[in-house]
């Protein structure tokens, strides 16, 4: 059984001591990924400004998220940002849990997407635990899904690790959707029949689906 299956809770001090992503991405590659922030976030330096606003002006000492992958049954609860910096091993754990479950392909999840989820949970005043319908999506998987449904975009930001489809247990989907719209950041898609809300860190836009 994978070390990330069912429950992964990484100790913050252990994470802080590690310096490289186990997937083979060194600091240079990680830094390049972090620097390539989408245009919608270009004026936020850092995006912590948004998080501070949703938290009433108080910056949290750490940014922590929890995920339940509904396809694999894996869960993750991790502090991905501490002491003013992203935690490499925590990001690698997020990459693993949010991988393309159809072919197990792993891709870097843009850290600003995690920050958006943090801001969203703070706006909701809810525990930052998200049920994940879709995280990273490989180009091959995206092509298959697009062929099956016109609602799947050809150039989906899922393929860049910049989008996620979510819901939150015990929270109304419409309420989650309204909160995402209230951030006025990135793309927000509402899929009431499929029971998820899409959020991404592309340009600001809104749409609905099934």
PDB file of C-alpha atoms in Angstrom:
ATOM      1  CA  UNK A   1       0.000   0.000   0.000  1.00  0.00           C
ATOM      2  CA  UNK A   2       1.308   3.457  -0.941  1.00  0.00           C
ATOM      3  CA  UNK A   3       2.488   5.633   1.905  1.00  0.00           C
ATOM      4  CA  UNK A   4      -0.033   8.234   0.744  1.00  0.00           C
ATOM      5  CA  UNK A   5      -3.040   5.948   0.833  1.00  0.00           C
ATOM      6  CA  UNK A   6      -5.874   6.461   3.264  1.00  0.00           C
ATOM      7  CA  UNK A   7      -4.181   9.015   5.528  1.00  0.00           C
ATOM      8  CA  UNK A   8      -1.120  11.163   5.126  1.00  0.00           C
ATOM      9  CA  UNK A   9      -0.238  13.660   7.857  1.00  0.00           C
ATOM     10  CA  UNK A  10       3.245  15.095   7.539  1.00  0.00           C
ATOM     11  CA  UNK A  11       4.961  16.557  10.590  1.00  0.00           C
ATOM     12  CA  UNK A  12       5.819  20.231   9.951  1.00  0.00           C
ATOM     13  CA  UNK A  13       9.327  20.009  11.442  1.00  0.00           C
ATOM     14  CA  UNK A  14      10.132  16.948   9.360  1.00  0.00           C
ATOM     15  CA  UNK A  15       8.927  18.739   6.255  1.00  0.00           C
ATOM     16  CA  UNK A  16      10.981  21.831   7.014  1.00  0.00           C
ATOM     17  CA  UNK A  17      14.196  19.816   7.268  1.00  0.00           C
ATOM     18  CA  UNK A  18      13.785  18.207   3.878  1.00  0.00           C
ATOM     19  CA  UNK A  19      15.111  20.205   0.964  1.00  0.00           C
ATOM     20  CA  UNK A  20      14.238  18.373  -2.241  1.00  0.00           C
ATOM     21  CA  UNK A  21      11.073  17.028  -3.789  1.00  0.00           C
ATOM     22  CA  UNK A  22      11.274  13.244  -3.809  1.00  0.00           C
ATOM     23  CA  UNK A  23       9.845  13.179  -7.311  1.00  0.00           C
ATOM     24  CA  UNK A  24      13.165  14.500  -8.551  1.00  0.00           C
ATOM     25  CA  UNK A  25      12.170  18.140  -8.842  1.00  0.00           C
ATOM     26  CA  UNK A  26      14.931  20.238  -7.289  1.00  0.00           C
ATOM     27  CA  UNK A  27      14.589  23.767  -6.057  1.00  0.00           C
ATOM     28  CA  UNK A  28      15.428  25.179  -9.477  1.00  0.00           C
ATOM     29  CA  UNK A  29      12.535  23.371 -11.152  1.00  0.00           C
ATOM     30  CA  UNK A  30      10.181  24.102  -8.293  1.00  0.00           C
ATOM     31  CA  UNK A  31      11.115  27.780  -8.285  1.00  0.00           C
ATOM     32  CA  UNK A  32      10.508  27.978 -12.011  1.00  0.00           C
ATOM     33  CA  UNK A  33       7.069  26.456 -11.551  1.00  0.00           C
ATOM     34  CA  UNK A  34       6.210  28.890  -8.762  1.00  0.00           C
ATOM     35  CA  UNK A  35       7.416  31.879 -10.776  1.00  0.00           C
ATOM     36  CA  UNK A  36       5.170  31.051 -13.731  1.00  0.00           C
ATOM     37  CA  UNK A  37       2.093  32.498 -12.005  1.00  0.00           C
ATOM     38  CA  UNK A  38      -1.011  32.954 -14.215  1.00  0.00           C
ATOM     39  CA  UNK A  39      -1.917  36.501 -15.193  1.00  0.00           C
ATOM     40  CA  UNK A  40      -4.934  36.587 -12.877  1.00  0.00           C
ATOM     41  CA  UNK A  41      -2.541  36.457  -9.933  1.00  0.00           C
ATOM     42  CA  UNK A  42       0.220  38.665 -11.329  1.00  0.00           C
ATOM     43  CA  UNK A  43      -0.615  41.637  -9.122  1.00  0.00           C
ATOM     44  CA  UNK A  44      -0.652  39.643  -5.879  1.00  0.00           C
ATOM     45  CA  UNK A  45       2.776  39.428  -4.252  1.00  0.00           C
ATOM     46  CA  UNK A  46       2.229  37.198  -2.484  1.00  0.00           C
ATOM     47  CA  UNK A  47      -1.265  35.759  -2.825  1.00  0.00           C
ATOM     48  CA  UNK A  48      -1.123  35.825   0.961  1.00  0.00           C
ATOM     49  CA  UNK A  49      -2.713  39.270   0.566  1.00  0.00           C
ATOM     50  CA  UNK A  50      -5.916  37.547  -0.531  1.00  0.00           C
ATOM     51  CA  UNK A  51      -5.651  35.054   2.312  1.00  0.00           C
ATOM     52  CA  UNK A  52      -5.139  37.880   4.808  1.00  0.00           C
ATOM     53  CA  UNK A  53      -8.252  39.656   3.545  1.00  0.00           C
ATOM     54  CA  UNK A  54     -10.419  36.545   3.867  1.00  0.00           C
ATOM     55  CA  UNK A  55      -8.978  35.939   7.340  1.00  0.00           C
ATOM     56  CA  UNK A  56      -9.865  39.421   8.560  1.00  0.00           C
ATOM     57  CA  UNK A  57      -6.434  40.901   7.936  1.00  0.00           C
ATOM     58  CA  UNK A  58      -4.531  38.365  10.026  1.00  0.00           C
ATOM     59  CA  UNK A  59      -1.976  36.227   8.200  1.00  0.00           C
ATOM     60  CA  UNK A  60      -2.022  32.608   9.387  1.00  0.00           C
ATOM     61  CA  UNK A  61       1.304  31.154  10.518  1.00  0.00           C
ATOM     62  CA  UNK A  62       0.755  28.163   8.278  1.00  0.00           C
ATOM     63  CA  UNK A  63      -1.505  27.255   5.382  1.00  0.00           C
ATOM     64  CA  UNK A  64      -3.003  23.823   5.777  1.00  0.00           C
ATOM     65  CA  UNK A  65      -5.324  21.857   3.504  1.00  0.00           C
ATOM     66  CA  UNK A  66      -6.925  18.434   3.569  1.00  0.00           C
ATOM     67  CA  UNK A  67      -8.094  16.436   0.563  1.00  0.00           C
ATOM     68  CA  UNK A  68     -10.264  13.358   0.116  1.00  0.00           C
ATOM     69  CA  UNK A  69      -9.696  11.875  -3.345  1.00  0.00           C
ATOM     70  CA  UNK A  70     -13.066  10.338  -4.182  1.00  0.00           C
ATOM     71  CA  UNK A  71     -11.592   8.109  -6.897  1.00  0.00           C
ATOM     72  CA  UNK A  72      -8.647   6.571  -5.071  1.00  0.00           C
ATOM     73  CA  UNK A  73      -9.863   6.735  -1.484  1.00  0.00           C
ATOM     74  CA  UNK A  74      -6.637   8.497  -0.490  1.00  0.00           C
ATOM     75  CA  UNK A  75      -6.643  11.370   1.968  1.00  0.00           C
ATOM     76  CA  UNK A  76      -4.091  14.029   2.742  1.00  0.00           C
ATOM     77  CA  UNK A  77      -3.852  16.551   5.556  1.00  0.00           C
ATOM     78  CA  UNK A  78      -0.777  18.732   5.265  1.00  0.00           C
ATOM     79  CA  UNK A  79       0.665  22.175   5.983  1.00  0.00           C
ATOM     80  CA  UNK A  80       1.943  23.181   2.541  1.00  0.00           C
ATOM     81  CA  UNK A  81       3.197  26.658   3.535  1.00  0.00           C
ATOM     82  CA  UNK A  82       5.052  27.545   6.739  1.00  0.00           C
ATOM     83  CA  UNK A  83       7.389  30.250   7.993  1.00  0.00           C
ATOM     84  CA  UNK A  84       6.826  32.376   4.917  1.00  0.00           C
ATOM     85  CA  UNK A  85       7.584  29.676   2.328  1.00  0.00           C
ATOM     86  CA  UNK A  86       6.085  26.700   0.534  1.00  0.00           C
ATOM     87  CA  UNK A  87       7.121  23.322   1.940  1.00  0.00           C
ATOM     88  CA  UNK A  88       8.594  21.176  -0.883  1.00  0.00           C
ATOM     89  CA  UNK A  89       7.719  17.740   0.520  1.00  0.00           C
ATOM     90  CA  UNK A  90       4.183  18.866   1.277  1.00  0.00           C
ATOM     91  CA  UNK A  91       3.751  20.080  -2.298  1.00  0.00           C
ATOM     92  CA  UNK A  92       5.045  16.749  -3.562  1.00  0.00           C
ATOM     93  CA  UNK A  93       2.461  14.961  -1.412  1.00  0.00           C
ATOM     94  CA  UNK A  94      -0.267  17.166  -2.884  1.00  0.00           C
ATOM     95  CA  UNK A  95       0.979  16.360  -6.399  1.00  0.00           C
ATOM     96  CA  UNK A  96       0.627  12.661  -5.608  1.00  0.00           C
ATOM     97  CA  UNK A  97      -2.870  12.782  -4.159  1.00  0.00           C
ATOM     98  CA  UNK A  98      -4.176  15.056  -6.931  1.00  0.00           C
ATOM     99  CA  UNK A  99      -2.619  12.996  -9.745  1.00  0.00           C
ATOM    100  CA  UNK A 100      -4.556  11.747 -12.767  1.00  0.00           C
ATOM    101  CA  UNK A 101      -6.196   8.700 -11.201  1.00  0.00           C
ATOM    102  CA  UNK A 102      -6.883   7.133 -14.585  1.00  0.00           C
ATOM    103  CA  UNK A 103      -3.230   6.595 -15.480  1.00  0.00           C
ATOM    104  CA  UNK A 104      -1.455   7.630 -12.238  1.00  0.00           C
ATOM    105  CA  UNK A 105       0.406  10.418 -14.037  1.00  0.00           C
ATOM    106  CA  UNK A 106       1.722  13.001 -11.579  1.00  0.00           C
ATOM    107  CA  UNK A 107       2.133  16.688 -12.376  1.00  0.00           C
ATOM    108  CA  UNK A 108       3.070  19.741 -10.343  1.00  0.00           C
ATOM    109  CA  UNK A 109       0.007  21.362  -8.799  1.00  0.00           C
ATOM    110  CA  UNK A 110       0.425  25.125  -8.952  1.00  0.00           C
ATOM    111  CA  UNK A 111       0.850  26.361  -5.346  1.00  0.00           C
ATOM    112  CA  UNK A 112      -1.330  29.404  -6.053  1.00  0.00           C
ATOM    113  CA  UNK A 113      -4.222  26.980  -6.595  1.00  0.00           C
ATOM    114  CA  UNK A 114      -3.697  25.737  -3.049  1.00  0.00           C
ATOM    115  CA  UNK A 115      -3.667  29.329  -1.845  1.00  0.00           C
ATOM    116  CA  UNK A 116      -6.969  29.915  -3.612  1.00  0.00           C
ATOM    117  CA  UNK A 117      -8.457  26.926  -1.771  1.00  0.00           C
ATOM    118  CA  UNK A 118      -7.112  28.293   1.501  1.00  0.00           C
ATOM    119  CA  UNK A 119      -8.758  31.654   0.847  1.00  0.00           C
ATOM    120  CA  UNK A 120     -11.973  29.870  -0.125  1.00  0.00           C
ATOM    121  CA  UNK A 121     -12.110  27.852   3.086  1.00  0.00           C
ATOM    122  CA  UNK A 122     -11.450  30.991   5.117  1.00  0.00           C
ATOM    123  CA  UNK A 123     -14.237  32.830   3.348  1.00  0.00           C
ATOM    124  CA  UNK A 124     -16.533  29.923   4.184  1.00  0.00           C
ATOM    125  CA  UNK A 125     -15.229  29.826   7.762  1.00  0.00           C
ATOM    126  CA  UNK A 126     -15.040  26.089   7.225  1.00  0.00           C
ATOM    127  CA  UNK A 127     -12.475  23.379   7.906  1.00  0.00           C
ATOM    128  CA  UNK A 128     -10.240  23.365   4.792  1.00  0.00           C
ATOM    129  CA  UNK A 129     -11.105  19.806   3.739  1.00  0.00           C
ATOM    130  CA  UNK A 130     -12.075  19.263   0.127  1.00  0.00           C
ATOM    131  CA  UNK A 131     -13.553  16.257  -1.637  1.00  0.00           C
ATOM    132  CA  UNK A 132     -11.756  16.025  -4.981  1.00  0.00           C
ATOM    133  CA  UNK A 133     -13.526  14.986  -8.160  1.00  0.00           C
ATOM    134  CA  UNK A 134     -10.695  16.017 -10.466  1.00  0.00           C
ATOM    135  CA  UNK A 135      -7.263  17.498  -9.844  1.00  0.00           C
ATOM    136  CA  UNK A 136      -4.512  17.090 -12.418  1.00  0.00           C
ATOM    137  CA  UNK A 137      -5.691  15.698 -15.751  1.00  0.00           C
ATOM    138  CA  UNK A 138      -3.199  14.430 -18.311  1.00  0.00           C
ATOM    139  CA  UNK A 139      -3.573  15.544 -21.949  1.00  0.00           C
ATOM    140  CA  UNK A 140      -4.505  11.977 -22.929  1.00  0.00           C
ATOM    141  CA  UNK A 141      -7.245  11.802 -20.309  1.00  0.00           C
ATOM    142  CA  UNK A 142      -8.498  15.263 -21.187  1.00  0.00           C
ATOM    143  CA  UNK A 143      -8.773  14.293 -24.853  1.00  0.00           C
ATOM    144  CA  UNK A 144     -10.850  11.237 -23.960  1.00  0.00           C
ATOM    145  CA  UNK A 145     -13.164  13.229 -21.714  1.00  0.00           C
ATOM    146  CA  UNK A 146     -13.523  16.009 -24.294  1.00  0.00           C
ATOM    147  CA  UNK A 147     -14.560  13.422 -26.878  1.00  0.00           C
ATOM    148  CA  UNK A 148     -17.259  12.251 -24.475  1.00  0.00           C
ATOM    149  CA  UNK A 149     -18.508  15.706 -23.436  1.00  0.00           C
ATOM    150  CA  UNK A 150     -18.313  19.179 -24.914  1.00  0.00           C
ATOM    151  CA  UNK A 151     -18.243  20.524 -21.345  1.00  0.00           C
ATOM    152  CA  UNK A 152     -14.606  19.419 -21.083  1.00  0.00           C
ATOM    153  CA  UNK A 153     -12.420  22.178 -22.523  1.00  0.00           C
ATOM    154  CA  UNK A 154      -9.751  21.279 -25.076  1.00  0.00           C
ATOM    155  CA  UNK A 155      -7.236  23.469 -23.269  1.00  0.00           C
ATOM    156  CA  UNK A 156      -8.405  22.667 -19.746  1.00  0.00           C
ATOM    157  CA  UNK A 157      -6.299  24.161 -16.956  1.00  0.00           C
ATOM    158  CA  UNK A 158      -6.500  20.772 -15.241  1.00  0.00           C
ATOM    159  CA  UNK A 159      -3.693  19.780 -17.613  1.00  0.00           C
ATOM    160  CA  UNK A 160      -1.493  22.513 -16.136  1.00  0.00           C
ATOM    161  CA  UNK A 161      -2.218  21.655 -12.514  1.00  0.00           C
ATOM    162  CA  UNK A 162      -4.051  24.976 -12.246  1.00  0.00           C
ATOM    163  CA  UNK A 163      -7.639  23.744 -11.739  1.00  0.00           C
ATOM    164  CA  UNK A 164      -9.561  21.482  -9.398  1.00  0.00           C
ATOM    165  CA  UNK A 165     -13.144  20.194  -9.156  1.00  0.00           C
ATOM    166  CA  UNK A 166     -14.344  20.031  -5.561  1.00  0.00           C
ATOM    167  CA  UNK A 167     -17.135  19.820  -3.051  1.00  0.00           C
ATOM    168  CA  UNK A 168     -17.166  19.907   0.750  1.00  0.00           C
ATOM    169  CA  UNK A 169     -18.954  17.368   2.902  1.00  0.00           C
ATOM    170  CA  UNK A 170     -21.818  18.899   4.864  1.00  0.00           C
ATOM    171  CA  UNK A 171     -21.726  22.134   2.881  1.00  0.00           C
ATOM    172  CA  UNK A 172     -24.310  23.042   0.274  1.00  0.00           C
ATOM    173  CA  UNK A 173     -22.910  23.162  -3.254  1.00  0.00           C
ATOM    174  CA  UNK A 174     -24.633  26.472  -3.998  1.00  0.00           C
ATOM    175  CA  UNK A 175     -23.036  27.969  -0.884  1.00  0.00           C
ATOM    176  CA  UNK A 176     -19.600  26.758  -1.983  1.00  0.00           C
ATOM    177  CA  UNK A 177     -20.212  28.194  -5.437  1.00  0.00           C
ATOM    178  CA  UNK A 178     -21.267  31.581  -4.064  1.00  0.00           C
ATOM    179  CA  UNK A 179     -18.161  31.722  -1.876  1.00  0.00           C
ATOM    180  CA  UNK A 180     -15.916  30.939  -4.853  1.00  0.00           C
ATOM    181  CA  UNK A 181     -17.579  33.699  -6.867  1.00  0.00           C
ATOM    182  CA  UNK A 182     -17.103  36.068  -3.950  1.00  0.00           C
ATOM    183  CA  UNK A 183     -13.321  35.731  -4.158  1.00  0.00           C
ATOM    184  CA  UNK A 184     -13.458  37.291  -7.631  1.00  0.00           C
ATOM    185  CA  UNK A 185     -10.370  35.330  -8.628  1.00  0.00           C
ATOM    186  CA  UNK A 186      -9.821  32.876 -11.463  1.00  0.00           C
ATOM    187  CA  UNK A 187     -12.449  30.716 -13.129  1.00  0.00           C
ATOM    188  CA  UNK A 188     -15.500  29.297 -11.370  1.00  0.00           C
ATOM    189  CA  UNK A 189     -17.741  26.641 -12.906  1.00  0.00           C
ATOM    190  CA  UNK A 190     -20.947  25.342 -11.301  1.00  0.00           C
ATOM    191  CA  UNK A 191     -22.033  21.738 -11.980  1.00  0.00           C
ATOM    192  CA  UNK A 192     -25.056  21.021  -9.753  1.00  0.00           C
ATOM    193  CA  UNK A 193     -26.052  17.720 -11.371  1.00  0.00           C
ATOM    194  CA  UNK A 194     -22.515  16.353 -11.154  1.00  0.00           C
ATOM    195  CA  UNK A 195     -22.229  17.872  -7.667  1.00  0.00           C
ATOM    196  CA  UNK A 196     -19.026  19.840  -7.884  1.00  0.00           C
ATOM    197  CA  UNK A 197     -17.632  23.332  -8.261  1.00  0.00           C
ATOM    198  CA  UNK A 198     -14.670  23.965 -10.559  1.00  0.00           C
ATOM    199  CA  UNK A 199     -12.121  26.589  -9.485  1.00  0.00           C
ATOM    200  CA  UNK A 200      -8.926  27.572 -11.268  1.00  0.00           C
ATOM    201  CA  UNK A 201      -6.294  30.301 -11.342  1.00  0.00           C
ATOM    202  CA  UNK A 202      -6.750  31.410 -14.911  1.00  0.00           C
ATOM    203  CA  UNK A 203      -8.426  34.653 -15.915  1.00  0.00           C
ATOM    204  CA  UNK A 204     -11.632  35.648 -14.144  1.00  0.00           C
ATOM    205  CA  UNK A 205     -14.646  33.992 -15.798  1.00  0.00           C
ATOM    206  CA  UNK A 206     -17.891  32.253 -14.830  1.00  0.00           C
ATOM    207  CA  UNK A 207     -19.949  29.426 -16.354  1.00  0.00           C
ATOM    208  CA  UNK A 208     -22.385  26.643 -15.561  1.00  0.00           C
ATOM    209  CA  UNK A 209     -22.657  23.010 -16.575  1.00  0.00           C
ATOM    210  CA  UNK A 210     -24.445  19.805 -15.642  1.00  0.00           C
TER     211      UNK A 210
END
